[in-house]
Coordinates of C-alpha atoms in Angstrom, one line a residue:
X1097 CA 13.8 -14.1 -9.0
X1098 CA 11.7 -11.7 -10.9
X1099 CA 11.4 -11.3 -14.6
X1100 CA 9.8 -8.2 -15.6
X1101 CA 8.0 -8.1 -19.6
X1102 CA 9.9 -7.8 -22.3
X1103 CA 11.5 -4.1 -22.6
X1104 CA 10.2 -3.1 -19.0
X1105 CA 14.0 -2.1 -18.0
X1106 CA 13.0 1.2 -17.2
X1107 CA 10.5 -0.7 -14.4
X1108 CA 13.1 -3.0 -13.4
X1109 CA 15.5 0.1 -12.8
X1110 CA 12.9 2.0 -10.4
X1111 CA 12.0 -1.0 -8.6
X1112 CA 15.8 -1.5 -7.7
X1113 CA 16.0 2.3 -7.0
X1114 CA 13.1 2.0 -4.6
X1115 CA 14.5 -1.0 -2.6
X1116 CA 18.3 0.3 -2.4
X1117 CA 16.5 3.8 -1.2
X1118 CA 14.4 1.9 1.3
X1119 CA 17.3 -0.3 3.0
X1120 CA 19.9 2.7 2.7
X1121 CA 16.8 4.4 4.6
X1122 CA 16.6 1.3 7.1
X1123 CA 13.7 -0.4 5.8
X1124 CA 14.3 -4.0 5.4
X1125 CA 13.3 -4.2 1.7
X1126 CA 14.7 -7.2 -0.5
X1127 CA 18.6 -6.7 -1.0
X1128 CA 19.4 -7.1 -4.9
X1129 CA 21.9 -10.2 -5.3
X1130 CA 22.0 -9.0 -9.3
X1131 CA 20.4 -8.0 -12.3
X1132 CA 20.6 -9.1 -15.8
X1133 CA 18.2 -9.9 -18.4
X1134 CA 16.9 -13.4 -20.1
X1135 CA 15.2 -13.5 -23.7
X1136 CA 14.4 -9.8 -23.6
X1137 CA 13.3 -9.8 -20.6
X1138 CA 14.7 -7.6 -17.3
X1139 CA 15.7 -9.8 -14.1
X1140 CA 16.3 -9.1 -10.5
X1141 CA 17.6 -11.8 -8.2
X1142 CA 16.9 -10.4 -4.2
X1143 CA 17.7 -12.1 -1.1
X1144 CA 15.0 -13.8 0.3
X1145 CA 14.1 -12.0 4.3
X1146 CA 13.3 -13.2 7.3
X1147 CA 9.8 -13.7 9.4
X1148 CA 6.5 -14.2 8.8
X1149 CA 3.6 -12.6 6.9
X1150 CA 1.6 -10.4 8.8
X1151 CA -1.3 -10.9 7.7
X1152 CA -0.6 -14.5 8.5
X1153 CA 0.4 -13.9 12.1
X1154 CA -2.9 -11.8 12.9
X1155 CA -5.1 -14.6 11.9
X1156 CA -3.3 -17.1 13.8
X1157 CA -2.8 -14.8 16.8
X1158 CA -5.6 -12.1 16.8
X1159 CA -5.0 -11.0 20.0
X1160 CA -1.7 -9.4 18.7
X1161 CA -3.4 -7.6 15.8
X1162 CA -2.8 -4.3 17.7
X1163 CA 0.7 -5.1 18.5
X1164 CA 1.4 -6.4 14.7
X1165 CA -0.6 -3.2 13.1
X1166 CA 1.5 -0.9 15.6
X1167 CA 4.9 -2.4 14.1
X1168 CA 3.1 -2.0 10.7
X1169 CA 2.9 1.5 11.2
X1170 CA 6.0 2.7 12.2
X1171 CA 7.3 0.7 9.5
X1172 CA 5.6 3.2 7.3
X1173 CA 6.6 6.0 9.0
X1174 CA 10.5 5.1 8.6
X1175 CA 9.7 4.1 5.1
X1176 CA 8.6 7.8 4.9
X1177 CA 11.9 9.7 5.9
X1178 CA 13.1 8.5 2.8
X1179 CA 13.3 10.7 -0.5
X1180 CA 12.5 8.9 -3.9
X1181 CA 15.6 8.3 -5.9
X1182 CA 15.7 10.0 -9.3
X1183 CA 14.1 6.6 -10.9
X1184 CA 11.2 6.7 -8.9
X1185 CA 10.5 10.4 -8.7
X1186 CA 10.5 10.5 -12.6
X1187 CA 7.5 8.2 -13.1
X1188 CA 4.4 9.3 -14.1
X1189 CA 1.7 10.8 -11.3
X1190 CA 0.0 8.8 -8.5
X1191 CA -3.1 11.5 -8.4
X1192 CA -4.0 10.0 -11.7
X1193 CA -4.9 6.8 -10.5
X1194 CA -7.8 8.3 -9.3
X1195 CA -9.1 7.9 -13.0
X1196 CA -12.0 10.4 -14.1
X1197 CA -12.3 12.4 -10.9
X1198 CA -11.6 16.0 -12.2
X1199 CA -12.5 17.7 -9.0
X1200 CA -10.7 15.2 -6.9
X1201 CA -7.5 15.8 -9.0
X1202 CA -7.3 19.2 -8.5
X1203 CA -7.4 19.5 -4.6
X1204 CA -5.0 16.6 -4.1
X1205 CA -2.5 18.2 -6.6
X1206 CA -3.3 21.9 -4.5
X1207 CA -2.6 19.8 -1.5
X1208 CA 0.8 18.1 -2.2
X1209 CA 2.1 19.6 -6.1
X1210 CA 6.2 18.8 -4.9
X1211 CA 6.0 16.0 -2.0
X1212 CA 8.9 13.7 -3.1
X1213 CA 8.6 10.9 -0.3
X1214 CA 8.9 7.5 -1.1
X1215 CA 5.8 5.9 -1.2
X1216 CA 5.3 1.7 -1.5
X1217 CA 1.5 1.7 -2.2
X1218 CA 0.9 -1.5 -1.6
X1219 CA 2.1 -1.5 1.9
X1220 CA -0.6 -4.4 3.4
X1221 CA -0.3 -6.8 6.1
X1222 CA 0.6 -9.1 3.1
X1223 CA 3.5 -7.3 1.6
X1224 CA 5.2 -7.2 5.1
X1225 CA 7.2 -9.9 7.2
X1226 CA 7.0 -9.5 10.9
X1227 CA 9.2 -11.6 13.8
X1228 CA 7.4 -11.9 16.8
X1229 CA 8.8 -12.6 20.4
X1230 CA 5.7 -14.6 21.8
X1231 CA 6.5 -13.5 25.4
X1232 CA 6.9 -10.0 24.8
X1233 CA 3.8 -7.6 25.5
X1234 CA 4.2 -5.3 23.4
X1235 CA 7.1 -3.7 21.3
X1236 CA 7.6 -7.7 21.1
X1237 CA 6.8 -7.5 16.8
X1238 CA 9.4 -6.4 15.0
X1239 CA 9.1 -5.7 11.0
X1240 CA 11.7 -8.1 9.0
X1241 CA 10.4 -7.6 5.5
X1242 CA 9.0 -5.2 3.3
X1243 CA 8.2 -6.5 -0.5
X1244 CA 6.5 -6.2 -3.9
X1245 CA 7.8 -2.9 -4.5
X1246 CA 6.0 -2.5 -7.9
X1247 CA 3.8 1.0 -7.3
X1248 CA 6.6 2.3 -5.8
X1249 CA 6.0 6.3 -6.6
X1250 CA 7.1 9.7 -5.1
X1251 CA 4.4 11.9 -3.3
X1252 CA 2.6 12.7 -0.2
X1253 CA 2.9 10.2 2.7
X1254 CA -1.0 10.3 2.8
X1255 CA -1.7 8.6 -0.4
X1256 CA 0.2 5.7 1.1
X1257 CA -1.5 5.6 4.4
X1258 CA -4.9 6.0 2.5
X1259 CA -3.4 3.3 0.2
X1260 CA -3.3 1.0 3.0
X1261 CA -6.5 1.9 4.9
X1262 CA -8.2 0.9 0.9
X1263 CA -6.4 -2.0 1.0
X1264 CA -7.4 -3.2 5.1
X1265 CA -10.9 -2.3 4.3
X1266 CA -11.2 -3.8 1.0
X1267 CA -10.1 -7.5 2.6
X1268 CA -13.0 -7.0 5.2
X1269 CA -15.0 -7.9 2.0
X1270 CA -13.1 -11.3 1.3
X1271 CA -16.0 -13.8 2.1
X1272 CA -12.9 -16.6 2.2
X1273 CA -12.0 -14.8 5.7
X1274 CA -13.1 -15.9 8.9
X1275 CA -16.0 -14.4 10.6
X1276 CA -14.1 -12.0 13.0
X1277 CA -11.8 -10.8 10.4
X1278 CA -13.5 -7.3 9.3
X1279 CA -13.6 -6.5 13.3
X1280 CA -9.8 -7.3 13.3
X1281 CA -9.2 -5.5 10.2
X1282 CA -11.0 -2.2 11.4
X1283 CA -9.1 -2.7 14.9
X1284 CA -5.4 -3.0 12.9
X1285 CA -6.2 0.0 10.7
X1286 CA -6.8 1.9 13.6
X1287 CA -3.7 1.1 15.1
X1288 CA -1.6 1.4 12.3
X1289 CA -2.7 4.4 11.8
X1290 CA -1.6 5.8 15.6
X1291 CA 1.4 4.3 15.9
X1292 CA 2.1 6.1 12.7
X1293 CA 1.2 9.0 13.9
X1294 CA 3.4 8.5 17.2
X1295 CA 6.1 8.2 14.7
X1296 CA 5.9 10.7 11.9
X1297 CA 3.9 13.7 13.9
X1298 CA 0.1 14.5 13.2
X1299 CA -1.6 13.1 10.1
X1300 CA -3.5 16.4 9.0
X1301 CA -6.5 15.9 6.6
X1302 CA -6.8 12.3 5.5
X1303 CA -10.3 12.5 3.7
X1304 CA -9.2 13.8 -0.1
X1305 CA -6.6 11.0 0.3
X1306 CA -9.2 8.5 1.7
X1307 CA -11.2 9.3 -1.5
X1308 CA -8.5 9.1 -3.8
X1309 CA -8.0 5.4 -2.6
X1310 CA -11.3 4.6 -3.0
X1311 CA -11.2 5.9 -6.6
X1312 CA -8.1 4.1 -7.7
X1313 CA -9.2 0.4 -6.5
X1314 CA -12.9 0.8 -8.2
X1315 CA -10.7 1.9 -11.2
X1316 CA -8.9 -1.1 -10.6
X1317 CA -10.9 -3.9 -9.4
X1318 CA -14.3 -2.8 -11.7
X1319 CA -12.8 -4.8 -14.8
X1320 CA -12.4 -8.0 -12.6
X1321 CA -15.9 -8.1 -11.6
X1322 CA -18.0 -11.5 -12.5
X1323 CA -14.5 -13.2 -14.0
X1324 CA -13.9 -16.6 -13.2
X1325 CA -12.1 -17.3 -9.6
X1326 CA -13.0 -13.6 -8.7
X1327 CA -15.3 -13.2 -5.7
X1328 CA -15.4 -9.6 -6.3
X1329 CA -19.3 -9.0 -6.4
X1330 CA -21.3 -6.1 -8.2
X1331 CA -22.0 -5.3 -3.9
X1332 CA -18.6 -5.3 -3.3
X1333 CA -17.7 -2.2 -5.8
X1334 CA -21.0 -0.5 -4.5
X1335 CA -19.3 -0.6 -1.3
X1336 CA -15.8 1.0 -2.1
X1337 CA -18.1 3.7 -4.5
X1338 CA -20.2 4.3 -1.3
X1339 CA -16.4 5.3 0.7
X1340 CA -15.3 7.5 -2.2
X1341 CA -18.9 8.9 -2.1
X1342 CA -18.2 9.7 1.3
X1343 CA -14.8 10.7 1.8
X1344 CA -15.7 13.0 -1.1
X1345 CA -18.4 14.5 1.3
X1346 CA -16.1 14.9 4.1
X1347 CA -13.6 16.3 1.9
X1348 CA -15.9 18.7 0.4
X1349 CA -15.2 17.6 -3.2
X1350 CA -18.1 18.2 -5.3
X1351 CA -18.1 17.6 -9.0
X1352 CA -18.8 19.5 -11.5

């Protein structure tokens, strides 16, 4: 059950849109059971989904991560044939999450001004439920579950894909992680990123997109610094400024 804030129906309406756009699509987001609203406030019952978290399955069996991240990224790649319903496509523009990045802004809005793909943006190893045959090798991880579709926005499939990569790399940071983690994270983001490509056809240029992420989580994740319970460290932002810095470079972004 998920109650939204008071008034938010017009969110509660796009986040249904995206899911019954994703399974119509044959992505095994929630189903919605109903909707309704308590004390003001919108409500959507889903069906709970089978499997396991992901990111829960690669810890416990690392030497899968390849095999999970593979499933991870064909996931992405069906979630990608579909079109954004109305409700989704009519919600304000993922470019700006880059926040005060003029010159970024412009070339991503020259790259992609009328994609109208669904996009999940917050498609992580956490958000998704895999089943996994244990004697399988490989093709034996299957994705069951697809959730938290709150960012769910219409645009160019490489916002989500850079989305994710942000999102892989940004956990390597988590001191709470075991010590081979950032290995296993770099080694999933890599094959994510293949088997999407196996999928969906070649990726083109990822490095205005790879910037953009990198923009949108320090806009993000810079007023949580030094709060209680938050291990995000001043070094830890320098590290996600020193990727934009760079895929900026690559992308040969200069500001003004």
């Amino acid at each position: 059950l998920r109650l939204f804030p008071p008034g938010a129906t017009e969110d509660a309406a796009r986040e249904v849109a995206a899911m019954a756009a994703a399974r119509a699509g044959g992505v095994p987001a929630p189903p919605v059971l109903a909707t309704g609203e308590h004390d003001g406030r919108p409500a959507v019952l889903v069906g709970w989904l089978p499997g396991e978290m992901a990111a829960s399955v690669m810890l416990a069996a690392p030497d899968r991560t390849t095999e999970i991240a593979a499933a991870l990224g064909r996931g992405l790649a069906t979630l990608h044939a579909v079109a954004a319903p109305p409700a989704v496509a009519a919600r304000g523009d993922w470019v700006a999450w880059a926040g005060d990045e003029p010159a970024l802004v412009a070339r991503l809005r020259d790259l992609a001004p009328h994609a109208n793909t669904l996009l999940h943006l917050d498609y992580h190893p956490r958000n998704v439920l895999v089943a996994v045959d244990p004697g399988a090798d490989g093709g034996g991880v299957r994705v069951t579950g697809v959730v938290d579709w709150e960012n769910a926005h219409a645009g160019d499939p490489r916002a989500d894909l850079a989305r994710t990569c942000s999102i892989l790399r940004f956990a390597a940071l988590d001191p709470s992680l075991p010590p081979g983690a950032p290995a296993m994270l770099a080694q999933a983001e890599h094959a994510l990123l293949a088997a999407y490509e196996v999928a969906a056809g070649p990726l083109g240029d990822l490095a205005p997109f790879h910037a953009w992420a990198a923009a949108a989580m320090v806009r993000d994740l810079a007023p949580k610094v030094g709060r209680p319970g938050v291990w995000l460290g001043p070094a830890d932002l320098d590290a996600i400024r020193a990727r934009l810095a760079s895929a900026k470079r690559l992308a040969g972004i200069e500001d003004g």
